Coordinates of C-alpha atoms in Angstrom, one line a residue:
Chain A
X1 CA 0.2 0.0 0.5
X2 CA 0.9 3.4 -0.3
X3 CA 0.5 6.7 1.7
X4 CA 1.5 10.3 1.5
X5 CA 2.2 12.8 4.2
X6 CA 2.2 16.5 3.7
X7 CA 4.0 17.9 6.8
X8 CA 2.2 21.4 6.8
X9 CA -1.3 22.0 7.0
X10 CA -0.6 25.5 6.3
X11 CA 2.1 27.7 5.1
X12 CA 2.1 31.6 5.4
X13 CA 4.5 33.5 3.4
X14 CA 4.9 37.4 1.8
X15 CA 4.8 38.0 -1.3
X16 CA 8.3 37.8 -3.1
X17 CA 9.6 35.0 -0.5
X18 CA 10.6 31.7 -1.0
X19 CA 8.5 28.7 -0.3
X20 CA 8.8 24.9 0.6
X21 CA 5.8 22.8 0.7
X22 CA 6.8 19.5 1.8
X23 CA 5.8 15.9 0.5
X24 CA 7.0 12.5 2.2
X25 CA 5.7 9.5 0.6
X26 CA 5.7 5.3 1.6
X27 CA 5.5 2.7 -0.7
X28 CA 6.8 -0.9 -1.3
X29 CA 6.8 -0.7 -5.4
X30 CA 8.1 2.1 -7.6
X31 CA 5.9 5.2 -7.7
X32 CA 5.1 8.3 -9.8
X33 CA 4.9 11.5 -8.6
X34 CA 2.5 14.6 -8.9
X35 CA 1.5 17.8 -7.7
X36 CA -1.8 19.5 -7.9
X37 CA -3.1 22.7 -7.3
X38 CA -6.5 23.8 -6.0
X39 CA -7.5 27.5 -6.2
X40 CA -10.2 28.6 -4.2
X41 CA -14.1 27.0 -5.4
X42 CA -12.3 25.2 -8.4
X43 CA -11.0 21.7 -9.0
X44 CA -7.8 20.4 -9.0
X45 CA -4.9 21.2 -11.7
X46 CA -1.7 19.3 -12.6
X47 CA 1.1 21.3 -11.5
X48 CA 3.9 19.2 -12.1
X49 CA 4.8 15.4 -12.4
X50 CA 7.8 13.2 -12.0
X51 CA 7.8 9.9 -14.1
X52 CA 11.6 9.3 -14.7
X53 CA 14.8 10.7 -15.8
X54 CA 16.0 13.9 -14.2
X55 CA 15.1 14.3 -10.4
X56 CA 14.0 17.9 -10.9
X57 CA 11.0 18.9 -12.9
X58 CA 9.5 22.2 -13.4
X59 CA 6.1 23.7 -14.1
X60 CA 5.6 26.5 -16.4
X61 CA 4.7 29.0 -13.3
X62 CA 7.9 28.8 -11.6
X63 CA 7.3 26.0 -9.4
X64 CA 9.6 23.1 -9.0
X65 CA 9.8 19.6 -7.3
X66 CA 13.0 17.1 -6.5
X67 CA 12.7 13.5 -6.5
X68 CA 14.4 12.3 -3.6
X69 CA 14.5 8.5 -3.5
X70 CA 16.6 7.8 -0.8
X71 CA 14.5 10.1 1.5
X72 CA 11.2 9.5 0.1
X73 CA 10.6 12.9 -0.6
X74 CA 8.8 15.3 -3.5
X75 CA 9.0 18.6 -1.8
X76 CA 7.8 21.4 -3.7
X77 CA 9.6 25.0 -4.0
X78 CA 9.0 28.3 -5.3
X79 CA 12.1 31.1 -5.3
X80 CA 9.3 34.0 -5.4
X81 CA 5.5 33.3 -5.0
X82 CA 2.9 35.7 -6.1
X83 CA -0.3 36.5 -3.9
X84 CA -2.1 34.4 -7.2
X85 CA -0.4 31.6 -6.0
X86 CA -2.6 31.3 -2.7
X87 CA -4.2 27.8 -3.0
X88 CA -4.1 24.4 -1.7
X89 CA -1.6 22.0 -2.8
X90 CA -1.7 18.3 -3.1
X91 CA 1.2 15.7 -3.3
X92 CA -0.3 12.5 -4.9
X93 CA 1.4 9.2 -5.9
X94 CA 0.2 6.2 -8.1
X95 CA 1.8 2.7 -8.5
X96 CA 3.7 2.7 -11.1
X97 CA 1.9 -0.5 -12.7
X98 CA -1.1 0.7 -11.5
X99 CA -4.3 1.7 -13.6
X100 CA -3.8 5.6 -12.5
X101 CA -5.3 5.6 -9.0
X102 CA -4.0 8.3 -6.9
X103 CA -3.5 8.2 -3.1
X104 CA -3.4 12.1 -2.0
X105 CA -1.8 13.7 0.7
X106 CA -3.8 15.5 3.1
X107 CA -3.0 18.9 1.3
X108 CA -1.1 22.3 2.2
X109 CA -3.1 25.5 1.8
X110 CA -0.4 28.3 0.9
X111 CA -1.3 31.6 1.9
X112 CA 0.7 34.4 0.4
X113 CA 0.4 37.8 2.4
X114 CA 1.3 41.0 0.6
Chain B
X1 CA -9.9 23.3 -19.8
X2 CA -11.0 20.0 -20.1
X3 CA -15.0 19.1 -21.2
X4 CA -16.2 18.0 -17.6
X5 CA -19.1 18.8 -15.8
X6 CA -20.5 17.8 -12.6
X7 CA -24.8 17.9 -11.7
X8 CA -25.6 19.1 -9.5
X9 CA -22.9 21.6 -8.6
X10 CA -25.1 21.8 -4.8
X11 CA -27.1 19.4 -3.0
X12 CA -28.5 19.4 0.3
X13 CA -30.8 16.1 1.4
X14 CA -31.6 14.3 4.7
X15 CA -30.3 10.9 5.7
X16 CA -31.8 8.0 4.4
X17 CA -32.6 9.4 0.9
X18 CA -30.9 8.1 -2.3
X19 CA -28.9 10.7 -3.9
X20 CA -27.0 10.5 -7.6
X21 CA -24.2 12.8 -9.0
X22 CA -23.2 12.8 -12.3
X23 CA -20.2 13.5 -14.1
X24 CA -20.2 14.1 -17.9
X25 CA -17.2 14.4 -19.8
X26 CA -17.0 15.6 -23.8
X27 CA -13.2 14.5 -24.1
X28 CA -14.1 10.5 -25.0
X29 CA -11.3 9.5 -22.6
X30 CA -11.4 6.2 -21.6
X31 CA -10.7 6.3 -17.7
X32 CA -13.5 8.5 -15.0
X33 CA -12.8 8.4 -11.3
X34 CA -14.9 9.7 -8.5
X35 CA -13.2 11.2 -5.3
X36 CA -14.3 12.6 -2.0
X37 CA -12.4 15.6 -0.3
X38 CA -12.6 16.1 3.3
X39 CA -10.4 18.5 5.1
X40 CA -7.5 16.7 6.8
X41 CA -8.1 13.6 4.3
X42 CA -6.8 15.3 1.2
X43 CA -8.8 13.5 -2.1
X44 CA -9.8 10.0 -1.3
X45 CA -10.8 7.6 -4.7
X46 CA -14.3 6.0 -4.4
X47 CA -14.6 4.2 -7.2
X48 CA -13.3 4.3 -10.7
X49 CA -14.4 3.1 -14.5
X50 CA -11.9 1.9 -17.1
X51 CA -14.6 1.9 -20.2
X52 CA -18.6 1.4 -20.3
X53 CA -19.6 -1.3 -17.7
X54 CA -16.2 -1.6 -16.4
X55 CA -15.6 -0.3 -12.7
X56 CA -13.7 -1.3 -9.6
X57 CA -14.0 0.1 -6.0
X58 CA -11.2 2.7 -4.5
X59 CA -10.3 3.1 -0.8
X60 CA -13.6 4.3 0.4
X61 CA -16.5 2.7 -1.5
X62 CA -19.1 1.4 1.4
X63 CA -22.2 3.2 0.7
X64 CA -21.7 3.9 -2.7
X65 CA -22.3 2.7 -6.3
X66 CA -21.5 3.3 -9.6
X67 CA -22.5 3.3 -13.6
X68 CA -21.3 3.9 -16.5
X69 CA -23.5 2.9 -19.4
X70 CA -22.1 5.5 -21.6
X71 CA -18.3 6.4 -22.0
X72 CA -19.3 10.1 -21.3
X73 CA -21.2 9.7 -18.1
X74 CA -20.1 7.9 -14.6
X75 CA -22.8 7.9 -12.0
X76 CA -22.3 8.0 -8.3
X77 CA -25.0 7.2 -6.5
X78 CA -25.3 7.1 -2.6
X79 CA -28.4 4.4 -1.7
X80 CA -29.0 5.8 1.5
X81 CA -27.1 9.0 2.2
X82 CA -25.5 9.7 6.1
X83 CA -24.1 12.7 7.4
X84 CA -20.7 10.9 7.2
X85 CA -21.2 11.5 3.3
X86 CA -21.4 15.3 3.4
X87 CA -18.3 16.0 1.2
X88 CA -17.1 17.7 -1.7
X89 CA -17.1 15.0 -4.4
X90 CA -15.0 15.4 -7.6
X91 CA -14.9 13.5 -10.9
X92 CA -12.0 13.4 -12.9
X93 CA -11.2 11.7 -16.1
X94 CA -8.1 10.3 -17.5
X95 CA -7.2 9.1 -21.4
X96 CA -5.8 5.9 -20.6
X97 CA -3.1 5.9 -23.0
X98 CA -0.3 6.4 -20.8
X99 CA -1.9 4.3 -18.0
X100 CA -0.7 5.7 -14.5
X101 CA 1.1 8.4 -15.9
X102 CA -1.5 10.2 -17.6
X103 CA -3.2 13.5 -15.9
X104 CA -6.4 13.5 -14.6
X105 CA -8.2 16.3 -15.2
X106 CA -10.6 17.4 -12.5
X107 CA -14.5 18.8 -12.6
X108 CA -15.5 21.5 -10.6
X109 CA -17.0 19.5 -7.8
X110 CA -20.2 18.9 -6.3
X111 CA -21.0 20.2 -2.5
X112 CA -23.2 17.6 -0.8
X113 CA -24.5 18.1 2.6
X114 CA -26.6 15.6 4.3
X115 CA -29.0 16.5 7.4

């Protein structure tokens, strides 16, 4: 079985400051890793995903995440946040042999303050 | 945006009544999923479908049933709603061609309150 732990339920940060949202996972098999973002009153959107290859993956809006197999982590970072990044962020995994069933973490609310 | 609609968007019902939520897609995607979102739990998979009339259980399937008679529609039924099923329900779709690496696209959600 797989599980995902997001270590912070809320992360307050000032605009233009750097941020890291932490994600750890547990699995006995190889997995694919995802970050989804949910803006207020909307559904989830894919932010980025790690499948294989380079352990650093980037999104189009400046976020990046690094897969660390030894620490079973997939932390999300952004060097300078904007007010518009205020949202809830979900880390998720799926076993590489599965049909795409996602196991989500509890979510982290990023609150960007002016 | 992926063509996914959910209906109704909001519903208030009473304990013991049956409830059906509908997910409709215009993308002709093979896979469809129903999740529920609760504070402190993230999203949890209820049921999913890998084709017409092909469905399987997720991690929180008790009290829920699903049906998929057409590619574009995936129905979630609460046979006898309970207060513990008060939640926000999300439908998701994926093309399935790349299997587990496919991006899942989510609908706008249905907020269900069971009194």
